[in-house]
CSV table of C-alpha atoms and ligand atoms in Angstrom, one decimal:
chain,number,residue,atom,x,y,z
A,30,MET,CA,2.0,2.8,-10.2
A,31,CYS,CA,0.2,-0.3,-11.4
A,32,GLY,CA,-0.8,-3.6,-10.0
A,33,ILE,CA,-0.5,-7.0,-11.7
A,34,PHE,CA,-1.9,-10.4,-10.9
A,35,GLY,CA,-1.8,-13.8,-12.7
A,36,ILE,CA,-2.8,-17.4,-12.2
A,37,TYR,CA,-2.0,-20.5,-14.1
A,38,ASN,CA,-4.1,-23.7,-14.4
A,39,HIS,CA,-7.1,-23.0,-12.2
A,40,GLN,CA,-10.7,-23.5,-13.3
A,41,GLU,CA,-11.8,-20.1,-11.8
A,42,ALA,CA,-8.8,-18.2,-13.4
A,43,SER,CA,-10.5,-15.0,-14.4
A,44,ASN,CA,-12.7,-14.8,-11.3
A,45,LEU,CA,-9.6,-15.1,-9.2
A,46,VAL,CA,-7.7,-12.4,-11.2
A,47,TYR,CA,-10.7,-10.2,-10.7
A,48,LEU,CA,-10.5,-10.6,-6.9
A,49,GLY,CA,-6.7,-10.2,-7.0
A,50,LEU,CA,-7.1,-6.9,-8.8
A,51,TYR,CA,-9.7,-5.8,-6.3
A,52,ALA,CA,-7.0,-6.2,-3.6
A,53,LEU,CA,-4.5,-4.3,-5.7
A,54,GLN,CA,-6.9,-1.4,-6.5
A,55,HIS,CA,-4.8,1.0,-4.5
A,56,ARG,CA,-2.0,0.6,-7.1
A,57,GLY,CA,-4.0,2.1,-9.9
A,58,GLN,CA,-7.6,3.4,-10.4
A,59,GLU,CA,-7.6,4.6,-14.0
A,60,SER,CA,-8.2,1.4,-15.9
A,61,ALA,CA,-8.5,-2.3,-15.3
A,62,GLY,CA,-8.1,-5.3,-17.6
A,63,ILE,CA,-8.0,-9.1,-17.6
A,64,VAL,CA,-6.8,-11.5,-20.3
A,65,SER,CA,-7.5,-15.2,-20.1
A,66,SER,CA,-6.4,-18.2,-22.2
A,67,ASP,CA,-8.2,-21.4,-22.8
A,68,HIS,CA,-5.2,-23.0,-24.4
A,69,ARG,CA,-6.5,-22.3,-27.9
A,70,GLN,CA,-7.0,-18.5,-27.8
A,71,LEU,CA,-6.9,-15.4,-25.6
A,72,HIS,CA,-9.9,-13.5,-24.4
A,73,HIS,CA,-9.6,-10.0,-23.1
A,74,TYR,CA,-11.5,-7.1,-21.6
A,75,ARG,CA,-10.1,-3.7,-20.6
A,76,GLN,CA,-11.9,-0.6,-19.7
A,77,MET,CA,-11.3,2.8,-17.9
A,78,GLY,CA,-12.5,2.8,-14.3
A,79,LEU,CA,-12.3,0.8,-11.1
A,80,VAL,CA,-12.2,-3.0,-11.0
A,81,SER,CA,-15.8,-3.1,-9.5
A,82,GLU,CA,-17.1,-0.8,-12.3
A,83,VAL,CA,-15.3,-2.5,-15.2
A,84,PHE,CA,-16.2,-6.1,-14.8
A,85,THR,CA,-19.6,-7.8,-14.6
A,86,ARG,CA,-20.5,-11.4,-14.1
A,87,GLU,CA,-21.2,-11.7,-17.9
A,88,ILE,CA,-17.8,-10.2,-18.8
A,89,LEU,CA,-16.0,-12.5,-16.5
A,90,LYS,CA,-17.8,-15.5,-17.9
A,91,ARG,CA,-16.6,-14.6,-21.4
A,92,LEU,CA,-13.0,-14.6,-20.1
A,93,SER,CA,-12.8,-18.4,-20.1
A,94,GLY,CA,-9.9,-20.7,-19.6
A,95,ARG,CA,-7.6,-21.9,-16.8
A,96,ASN,CA,-4.9,-19.2,-17.2
A,97,ALA,CA,-5.3,-15.4,-16.8
A,98,ILE,CA,-3.5,-12.2,-16.0
A,99,GLY,CA,-4.8,-8.8,-15.0
A,100,HIS,CA,-3.7,-5.2,-14.5
A,101,VAL,CA,-4.9,-2.1,-12.7
A,102,ARG,CA,-3.3,1.1,-14.0
A,103,TYR,CA,-2.4,4.6,-13.0
A,104,SER,CA,-0.4,6.1,-15.9
A,105,THR,CA,3.2,7.0,-15.3
A,106,ALA,CA,4.2,6.7,-18.9
A,107,GLY,CA,1.7,7.2,-21.7
A,108,SER,CA,-1.6,9.1,-21.4
A,109,SER,CA,-4.7,8.1,-19.5
A,110,GLU,CA,-6.9,6.6,-22.2
A,111,LEU,CA,-8.3,3.2,-23.2
A,112,LYS,CA,-5.7,2.4,-25.9
A,113,ASN,CA,-3.1,2.5,-23.1
A,114,ALA,CA,-5.0,0.3,-20.7
A,115,GLN,CA,-3.5,-3.1,-20.0
A,116,PRO,CA,-3.0,-6.0,-20.4
A,117,PHE,CA,-1.8,-5.1,-23.8
A,118,VAL,CA,-2.8,-7.8,-26.4
A,119,VAL,CA,-1.2,-8.3,-29.8
A,120,ASP,CA,-1.6,-10.9,-32.6
A,121,TYR,CA,1.7,-11.7,-34.4
A,122,HIS,CA,3.0,-14.4,-36.7
A,123,ARG,CA,3.4,-16.9,-33.9
A,124,GLY,CA,0.0,-16.4,-32.2
A,125,THR,CA,-1.3,-14.0,-29.6
A,126,LEU,CA,0.5,-12.4,-26.7
A,127,ALA,CA,-0.7,-10.4,-23.7
A,128,ILE,CA,1.5,-8.3,-21.4
A,129,ALA,CA,0.9,-6.6,-18.0
A,130,HIS,CA,3.6,-4.3,-16.8
A,131,ASN,CA,4.3,-2.4,-13.5
A,132,GLY,CA,7.2,0.0,-13.7
A,133,ASN,CA,8.7,2.5,-16.1
A,134,LEU,CA,11.2,1.7,-18.8
A,135,THR,CA,13.9,4.4,-19.1
A,136,ASN,CA,15.0,3.7,-22.7
A,137,ALA,CA,11.7,3.0,-24.3
A,138,SER,CA,11.4,6.0,-26.6
A,139,LEU,CA,14.9,5.3,-28.0
A,140,ILE,CA,14.0,1.7,-28.8
A,141,ARG,CA,10.7,2.8,-30.2
A,142,SER,CA,12.2,5.3,-32.6
A,143,GLU,CA,14.6,2.7,-33.8
A,144,LEU,CA,11.8,0.2,-34.3
A,145,GLU,CA,9.6,2.8,-36.1
A,146,SER,CA,12.4,3.7,-38.4
A,147,ARG,CA,12.5,0.0,-39.4
A,148,GLY,CA,8.7,-0.1,-40.1
A,149,SER,CA,7.1,-1.1,-36.7
A,150,ILE,CA,3.7,0.4,-36.2
A,151,PHE,CA,2.8,1.1,-32.5
A,152,GLN,CA,-0.8,1.0,-31.3
A,153,SER,CA,-0.3,2.9,-28.0
A,154,ASN,CA,2.0,5.4,-26.5
A,155,MET,CA,3.0,3.1,-23.6
A,156,ASP,CA,6.6,2.2,-22.9
A,157,THR,CA,5.4,-1.4,-22.4
A,158,GLU,CA,4.6,-1.9,-26.1
A,159,VAL,CA,8.3,-1.9,-27.0
A,160,ILE,CA,8.8,-5.2,-25.1
A,161,VAL,CA,6.0,-6.7,-27.2
A,162,HIS,CA,7.6,-5.6,-30.5
A,163,LEU,CA,11.0,-6.8,-29.5
A,164,ILE,CA,9.6,-10.3,-28.5
A,165,ALA,CA,7.7,-10.5,-31.8
A,166,ARG,CA,10.7,-9.5,-33.9
A,167,TYR,CA,13.3,-12.0,-32.6
A,168,LYS,CA,13.8,-15.2,-34.5
A,169,GLU,CA,14.6,-17.4,-31.5
A,170,LYS,CA,12.6,-20.6,-31.3
A,171,THR,CA,11.0,-20.4,-27.8
A,172,LEU,CA,9.1,-17.7,-26.1
A,173,ILE,CA,11.5,-17.7,-23.2
A,174,GLU,CA,14.5,-17.1,-25.4
A,175,ARG,CA,12.7,-14.3,-27.2
A,176,THR,CA,11.6,-12.7,-23.9
A,177,VAL,CA,15.1,-12.9,-22.5
A,178,HIS,CA,16.5,-11.3,-25.7
A,179,ALA,CA,13.9,-8.5,-25.5
A,180,LEU,CA,14.4,-7.8,-21.8
A,181,LYS,CA,18.2,-7.6,-22.4
A,182,GLN,CA,17.5,-4.5,-24.6
A,183,VAL,CA,15.2,-2.6,-22.2
A,184,GLU,CA,16.3,-0.6,-19.2
A,185,GLY,CA,14.4,0.6,-16.2
A,186,ALA,CA,11.8,-0.8,-13.9
A,187,TYR,CA,9.6,-3.8,-14.7
A,188,SER,CA,7.6,-6.4,-12.9
A,189,LEU,CA,5.7,-8.1,-15.7
A,190,LEU,CA,3.4,-10.9,-16.7
A,191,ILE,CA,3.2,-12.3,-20.2
A,192,LEU,CA,0.4,-14.7,-21.3
A,193,THR,CA,0.2,-16.7,-24.5
A,194,GLU,CA,-2.2,-19.5,-25.5
A,195,ARG,CA,-0.3,-22.1,-23.5
A,196,GLU,CA,2.4,-20.3,-21.4
A,197,MET,CA,2.8,-17.6,-18.8
A,198,ILE,CA,6.0,-15.7,-18.2
A,199,VAL,CA,6.8,-13.8,-15.1
A,200,ALA,CA,9.7,-11.3,-14.9
A,201,ARG,CA,11.3,-8.8,-12.5
A,202,ASP,CA,14.0,-6.4,-13.6
A,203,PRO,CA,17.6,-7.0,-12.4
A,204,PHE,CA,17.4,-4.1,-9.9
A,205,GLY,CA,14.1,-5.2,-8.4
A,206,PHE,CA,12.6,-1.8,-8.4
A,207,ARG,CA,9.0,-3.0,-8.1
A,208,PRO,CA,7.7,-5.8,-5.9
A,209,LEU,CA,6.5,-9.1,-7.3
A,210,VAL,CA,5.5,-12.2,-5.3
A,211,LEU,CA,4.8,-15.8,-6.0
A,212,GLY,CA,2.1,-17.8,-4.3
A,213,GLN,CA,0.1,-21.0,-4.7
A,214,LEU,CA,-3.6,-21.8,-4.6
A,215,LYS,CA,-4.3,-25.5,-4.4
A,216,GLY,CA,-1.3,-26.3,-6.7
A,217,ALA,CA,-1.9,-23.5,-9.1
A,218,PRO,CA,0.9,-20.9,-9.2
A,219,VAL,CA,-0.2,-17.3,-8.6
A,220,VAL,CA,1.8,-14.1,-9.0
A,221,ALA,CA,0.9,-10.6,-7.7
A,222,SER,CA,2.4,-7.2,-7.0
A,223,GLU,CA,1.7,-7.6,-3.3
A,224,THR,CA,0.8,-10.4,-1.0
A,225,CYS,CA,-2.5,-8.7,0.1
A,226,ALA,CA,-3.9,-10.1,-3.2
A,227,PHE,CA,-3.1,-13.7,-2.0
A,228,ASP,CA,-4.8,-13.2,1.3
A,229,LEU,CA,-8.1,-12.3,-0.4
A,230,ILE,CA,-8.2,-15.5,-2.5
A,231,GLY,CA,-6.8,-17.8,0.2
A,232,ALA,CA,-3.5,-18.4,-1.7
A,233,LYS,CA,-0.3,-19.3,0.2
A,234,PHE,CA,2.7,-17.0,-0.1
A,235,VAL,CA,5.7,-18.9,-1.5
A,236,ARG,CA,8.4,-16.4,-2.0
A,237,GLU,CA,9.3,-13.1,-3.8
A,238,ILE,CA,10.4,-13.3,-7.5
A,239,GLU,CA,14.1,-12.5,-7.4
A,240,PRO,CA,15.4,-9.4,-9.1
A,241,GLY,CA,16.5,-10.5,-12.6
A,242,GLU,CA,14.5,-13.7,-12.4
A,243,ILE,CA,12.3,-15.0,-15.1
A,244,LEU,CA,9.7,-17.8,-14.6
A,245,LEU,CA,8.3,-19.8,-17.3
A,246,ILE,CA,5.0,-21.5,-16.3
A,247,ASP,CA,3.5,-24.1,-18.6
A,248,GLU,CA,1.9,-27.5,-18.6
A,249,GLN,CA,5.3,-29.1,-17.5
A,250,GLY,CA,5.4,-26.9,-14.4
A,251,THR,CA,7.4,-23.8,-13.4
A,252,LYS,CA,11.0,-23.2,-14.4
A,253,SER,CA,13.2,-20.4,-13.2
A,254,PHE,CA,15.8,-18.6,-15.3
A,255,LYS,CA,18.4,-16.0,-14.2
A,256,PRO,CA,19.8,-14.7,-17.5
A,257,PHE,CA,21.2,-11.4,-16.2
A,258,PRO,CA,24.4,-10.7,-14.4
A,259,GLN,CA,23.6,-10.1,-10.7
A,260,ARG,CA,23.2,-6.4,-9.9
A,261,GLN,CA,22.9,-4.2,-6.8
A,262,ARG,CA,19.2,-4.1,-5.8
A,263,HIS,CA,17.4,-0.8,-6.0
A,264,GLN,CA,14.0,-1.7,-4.5
A,265,CYS,CA,11.7,1.3,-4.3
A,266,ILE,CA,11.7,2.7,-0.8
A,267,PHE,CA,8.5,4.7,-1.6
A,268,GLU,CA,6.6,1.4,-1.7
A,269,PHE,CA,7.2,1.2,2.0
A,270,ILE,CA,6.6,4.9,2.7
A,271,TYR,CA,3.3,5.3,0.8
A,272,PHE,CA,2.4,3.0,-2.0
A,273,ALA,CA,2.1,-0.6,-0.9
A,274,ARG,CA,-0.7,-1.8,1.4
A,275,PRO,CA,0.3,-2.1,5.0
A,276,ASP,CA,-1.0,-5.7,5.2
A,277,SER,CA,1.4,-6.8,2.4
A,278,PHE,CA,4.7,-8.5,2.7
A,279,ILE,CA,7.2,-7.2,0.1
A,280,PHE,CA,10.9,-6.7,-0.1
A,281,ASN,CA,11.3,-9.2,2.7
A,282,ARG,CA,9.3,-7.2,5.2
A,283,ASN,CA,5.7,-6.4,6.3
A,284,VAL,CA,4.9,-2.9,5.2
A,285,TYR,CA,2.9,-2.0,8.3
A,286,GLY,CA,5.9,-2.9,10.6
A,287,VAL,CA,8.3,-0.8,8.5
A,288,ARG,CA,5.9,2.2,8.5
A,289,LYS,CA,5.5,2.0,12.2
A,290,SER,CA,9.3,2.0,12.7
A,291,PHE,CA,9.5,5.1,10.5
A,292,GLY,CA,7.1,6.8,12.9
A,293,ALA,CA,9.0,5.7,16.0
A,294,GLN,CA,12.3,6.9,14.5
A,295,LEU,CA,10.6,10.3,13.7
A,296,ALA,CA,9.6,10.6,17.3
A,297,ARG,CA,13.2,10.0,18.4
A,298,GLU,CA,14.5,12.6,15.8
A,299,ALA,CA,11.8,15.3,16.2
A,300,PRO,CA,10.1,15.1,19.6
A,301,VAL,CA,7.6,17.8,20.6
A,302,GLU,CA,5.5,18.7,23.6
A,303,VAL,CA,1.9,18.5,22.7
A,304,ASP,CA,-1.5,17.2,23.9
A,305,MET,CA,-2.1,14.6,21.2
A,306,VAL,CA,-0.8,12.9,18.1
A,307,VAL,CA,-3.1,13.0,15.1
A,308,PRO,CA,-2.7,10.7,12.0
A,309,ILE,CA,-3.5,12.1,8.6
A,310,PRO,CA,-5.8,9.3,7.1
A,311,ASP,CA,-5.1,6.8,5.8
A,312,SER,CA,-1.5,6.6,4.7
A,313,GLY,CA,-0.3,8.3,7.9
A,314,PHE,CA,-1.8,5.8,10.3
A,315,PRO,CA,1.0,3.2,10.8
A,316,ALA,CA,3.7,5.9,11.2
A,317,THR,CA,1.5,7.8,13.7
A,318,LEU,CA,1.1,4.7,15.8
A,319,GLY,CA,4.9,4.4,15.9
A,320,TYR,CA,5.3,8.1,16.8
A,321,SER,CA,2.7,7.8,19.6
A,322,ALA,CA,4.1,4.6,21.1
A,323,GLN,CA,7.7,6.0,21.1
A,324,SER,CA,6.8,9.5,22.4
A,325,LYS,CA,4.1,8.2,24.8
A,326,ILE,CA,1.8,11.1,23.6
A,327,PRO,CA,-1.8,9.8,23.3
A,328,LEU,CA,-3.1,9.2,19.8
A,329,GLU,CA,-6.4,10.8,18.8
A,330,LEU,CA,-8.3,10.5,15.6
A,331,GLY,CA,-8.7,14.3,15.0
A,332,MET,CA,-9.3,14.0,11.3
A,333,ILE,CA,-12.0,11.7,9.9
A,334,ARG,CA,-12.0,10.4,6.4
A,335,ASN,CA,-14.9,9.8,4.1
A,336,HIS,CA,-14.2,6.3,2.6
A,337,TYR,CA,-16.6,6.5,-0.2
A,338,ILE,CA,-14.4,8.5,-2.6
A,339,GLY,CA,-11.1,7.7,-4.3
A,340,ARG,CA,-7.7,9.0,-3.4
A,341,THR,CA,-7.7,12.7,-4.1
A,342,PHE,CA,-4.1,12.8,-5.5
A,343,ILE,CA,-5.3,10.5,-8.2
A,344,GLU,CA,-7.6,13.0,-9.8
A,345,PRO,CA,-5.5,14.4,-12.7
A,346,GLU,CA,-7.1,17.9,-12.5
A,347,GLN,CA,-5.5,20.3,-10.1
A,348,ARG,CA,-8.8,22.1,-9.5
A,349,ILE,CA,-10.6,18.8,-8.6
A,350,ARG,CA,-7.7,17.7,-6.3
A,351,HIS,CA,-8.0,20.9,-4.3
A,352,PHE,CA,-11.7,20.4,-3.7
A,353,GLY,CA,-11.0,16.7,-3.1
A,354,VAL,CA,-9.2,17.2,0.2
A,355,LYS,CA,-12.3,18.8,1.8
A,356,ILE,CA,-14.6,16.1,0.5
A,357,LYS,CA,-12.3,13.5,1.8
A,358,LEU,CA,-11.3,14.8,5.3
A,359,ASN,CA,-13.1,16.6,8.1
A,360,PRO,CA,-11.7,17.5,11.6
A,361,VAL,CA,-13.3,16.6,14.9
A,362,LYS,CA,-13.8,20.1,16.2
A,363,GLU,CA,-14.7,19.2,19.8
A,364,LEU,CA,-11.5,17.3,20.2
A,365,LEU,CA,-9.2,19.9,18.7
A,366,LYS,CA,-10.4,23.1,20.3
A,367,ASN,CA,-7.5,24.9,22.0
A,368,LYS,CA,-5.3,21.8,21.8
A,369,ARG,CA,-1.6,21.5,20.8
A,370,ILE,CA,-1.3,18.8,18.2
A,371,VAL,CA,1.4,16.9,16.3
A,372,THR,CA,0.2,15.5,13.0
A,373,VAL,CA,1.9,12.6,11.2
A,374,ASP,CA,1.7,12.1,7.4
A,375,ASP,CA,3.9,9.9,5.2
A,376,SER,CA,5.0,12.5,2.6
A,377,ILE,CA,4.8,16.0,1.3
A,378,VAL,CA,4.7,16.1,-2.5
A,379,ARG,CA,3.3,19.5,-3.7
A,380,ALA,CA,2.3,20.5,-0.2
A,381,THR,CA,-1.2,21.5,-1.3
A,382,THR,CA,-2.7,18.7,0.9
A,383,SER,CA,-0.8,19.7,4.0
A,384,ARG,CA,-1.7,23.3,3.6
A,385,LYS,CA,-5.4,22.6,3.3
A,386,ILE,CA,-5.4,20.1,6.2
A,387,ASN,CA,-3.6,22.6,8.5
A,388,LYS,CA,-6.2,25.2,7.6
A,389,MET,CA,-8.9,22.8,8.6
A,390,PHE,CA,-7.1,22.1,11.9
A,391,ARG,CA,-6.8,25.8,12.6
A,392,ASN,CA,-10.4,26.5,11.7
A,393,ALA,CA,-11.3,23.7,14.2
A,394,GLY,CA,-9.5,25.6,16.9
A,395,ALA,CA,-6.2,23.8,17.2
A,396,LYS,CA,-3.7,26.1,19.0
A,397,GLU,CA,-0.4,24.7,17.7
A,398,ILE,CA,0.0,22.3,14.8
A,399,HIS,CA,3.3,20.5,14.6
A,400,VAL,CA,3.8,18.5,11.4
A,401,ARG,CA,5.9,15.4,11.2
A,402,ILE,CA,6.6,13.6,7.9
A,403,SER,CA,7.7,10.0,8.0
A,404,SER,CA,10.0,10.3,4.9
A,405,PRO,CA,12.7,12.8,3.9
A,406,PRO,CA,11.9,15.8,1.6
A,407,ILE,CA,11.0,14.6,-2.0
A,408,THR,CA,13.3,16.7,-4.1
A,409,HIS,CA,13.5,14.6,-7.3
A,410,PRO,CA,10.9,13.0,-9.6
A,411,CYS,CA,10.8,9.2,-10.0
A,412,PHE,CA,11.5,7.6,-13.4
A,413,PHE,CA,11.0,4.1,-12.2
A,414,GLY,CA,7.2,3.9,-11.8
A,415,ILE,CA,6.0,6.1,-8.9
A,416,ASP,CA,3.9,9.0,-10.1
A,417,THR,CA,5.7,12.1,-8.7
A,418,PRO,CA,5.2,15.3,-10.5
A,419,LYS,CA,7.9,17.1,-12.4
A,420,ARG,CA,10.7,18.7,-10.4
A,421,SER,CA,9.3,22.2,-10.5
A,422,GLU,CA,6.1,21.0,-8.8
A,423,LEU,CA,7.9,19.2,-5.9
A,424,ILE,CA,7.9,21.8,-3.2
A,425,ALA,CA,11.1,20.5,-1.6
A,426,SER,CA,13.1,20.7,-4.8
A,427,SER,CA,13.1,24.5,-4.5
A,428,HIS,CA,12.2,25.3,-0.9
A,429,GLU,CA,13.9,24.9,2.5
A,430,VAL,CA,12.1,23.1,5.3
A,431,LYS,CA,11.5,26.5,7.0
A,432,GLU,CA,9.9,27.9,3.9
A,433,ILE,CA,7.6,24.8,3.5
A,434,GLN,CA,6.6,25.1,7.2
A,435,LYS,CA,5.5,28.7,6.4
A,436,PHE,CA,3.7,27.7,3.3
A,437,ILE,CA,1.7,25.0,5.0
A,438,ASN,CA,1.2,27.2,8.1
A,439,ALA,CA,2.6,24.8,10.6
A,440,SER,CA,4.0,25.6,14.1
A,441,SER,CA,6.9,23.4,13.3
A,442,LEU,CA,7.8,20.9,10.5
A,443,ASN,CA,10.2,18.0,10.6
A,444,TYR,CA,10.9,15.3,8.1
A,445,LEU,CA,12.4,11.9,8.9
A,446,SER,CA,16.2,12.0,8.0
A,447,LEU,CA,17.6,9.8,5.3
A,448,GLU,CA,19.9,8.1,7.9
A,449,GLY,CA,16.9,7.5,10.1
A,450,LEU,CA,14.9,6.0,7.2
A,451,LYS,CA,17.8,3.7,6.3
A,452,LYS,CA,18.2,2.7,10.0
A,453,CYS,CA,14.6,1.3,9.9
A,454,VAL,CA,15.5,-1.1,7.0
A,455,LYS,CA,18.8,-1.9,8.7
A,456,GLU,CA,20.8,-4.6,7.0
A,457,ASP,CA,19.0,-4.1,3.7
A,458,ALA,CA,19.5,-0.4,3.6
A,459,GLU,CA,21.8,-0.5,0.5
A,460,SER,CA,19.2,-2.6,-1.4
A,461,PHE,CA,16.8,0.4,-1.9
A,462,CYS,CA,16.5,3.2,-4.3
A,463,TYR,CA,16.4,6.6,-2.6
A,464,ALA,CA,16.6,8.8,-5.8
A,465,CYS,CA,13.5,10.8,-5.0
A,466,PHE,CA,15.3,12.1,-1.9
A,467,THR,CA,18.8,12.4,-3.2
A,468,GLY,CA,18.7,12.7,-7.0
A,469,ASP,CA,21.2,9.9,-7.1
A,470,TYR,CA,19.5,7.9,-9.9
A,471,PRO,CA,20.6,4.3,-10.1
A,472,LEU,CA,20.2,4.2,-13.9
A,473,PRO,CA,20.7,6.9,-16.6
A,474,PHE,CA,17.4,8.0,-18.1
A,475,GLN,CA,16.5,9.9,-21.2
A,476,MET,CA,16.2,13.6,-20.7
A,477,GLU,CA,12.8,13.7,-22.3
A,478,LEU,CA,11.5,11.8,-19.3
A,479,GLU,CA,12.5,14.7,-17.1
B,530,AMP,P1,0.7,17.0,-1.7
B,530,AMP,O1,-0.4,17.9,-1.4
B,530,AMP,O2,1.1,16.9,-3.1
B,530,AMP,O3,1.9,17.3,-0.8
B,530,AMP,O4,0.2,15.5,-1.3
B,530,AMP,C1,0.7,14.8,-0.2
B,530,AMP,C2,-0.2,13.6,0.1
B,530,AMP,O5,-0.3,12.7,-1.1
B,530,AMP,C3,0.4,12.8,1.2
B,530,AMP,O6,-0.6,12.7,2.2
B,530,AMP,C4,0.6,11.4,0.6
B,530,AMP,O7,0.0,10.4,1.4
B,530,AMP,C5,0.0,11.4,-0.8
B,530,AMP,N1,1.0,10.9,-1.8
B,530,AMP,C6,2.3,10.9,-1.7
B,530,AMP,N2,2.8,10.5,-2.9
B,530,AMP,C7,1.8,10.2,-3.7
B,530,AMP,C8,1.7,9.7,-5.0
B,530,AMP,N3,2.8,9.3,-5.8
B,530,AMP,N4,0.5,9.5,-5.5
B,530,AMP,C9,-0.6,9.8,-4.8
B,530,AMP,N5,-0.6,10.3,-3.6
B,530,AMP,C10,0.6,10.5,-3.0
């Protein structure tokens, strides 16, 4: 769960990266960083906090040069502290190199112990750092050759940006787990996790970076390399369910449209006779619209969100998270009194949120609360970059739907079926990773990750 953004050869490079990161803030709220290059040296600044808190006009001014990359982070590998904030910057015998990574490597600790046994000293506990060490060690002449060599050793999910004094490299893993899109701003190439970042800066969307594709961007222009054998795609379906912003276009589709179709399919699979459909803000909105349109049950905003706080799930402390739901959401009592409602949310992870929300609905006087979830039960953790808790904390890994219904105190509970979910992404259905619902992991991973 991270967002990355880069731009090459633009006079406002670091200001534009700042804005790009602003648009990608939903992908990570722990730390933010920008590295720029003025063709002679790199300048960098990273700090814990939100983009708006981390950067000031003065700091951005110091990040001079026409090329820059940036990162917003939510830790899925490595702890939440400054030394793990990105972009990660190293000096080595050929110069300086910065890297920004979205995704999780599944063989990083194996490579790391090998490297450490041969004398490498690591500065962080991030999986990303192994890529840097591998690039620095290889003897090949060009950066692109060394990068290809390094990426051939690592396994797992990566969408990444590398910046040196004069070049920028963009890469997406051969399975395409995480999104990565290419755009253009007045002739300058821009790269981002999602297209919503292009909209903010007025850049034109060009295309998605292909799985397994590596771009080298330098003064000569942009060159594309495809050094890996072609693989079956495993794009993360959870980007569509929850993670990406609805206004983005990724994996060949607009996220909003896909989410709406999940809701419509859910209404076909699990209809119910009630007075109103109520979205759980904000992630449940598009699916609720789909549910309401398909079922012809009127939509009402029965739960109001306070927008001036972060996402509650993001708070690492369980105690704070519990309190968080109440600070964040409040029901409209006058609307709900003695009503039968169906609520739509995108997912249940631990089920603590649903339980609290239903309690609020009951206290507000709702007579029946039917819960509909626009994804299948999450039974397995993700090792490819989505922050899901360990298996024992995922309620659906050890409880039947009926038991979860009881736990959250709902009048009924239905999840979208896996078949229904696949139907909504039609002809591309086999290009997605569904491991969090099936346990069918597309790649082996080291047990210690689990
Ligand atoms: P829970 O109480 O753990 O079941 O939380 C479920 C809520 O968290 C849902 O409303 C989702 O919108 C949201 N959610 C789902 N997956 C994630 C995630 N990986 N990170 C943060 N929030 C999530």
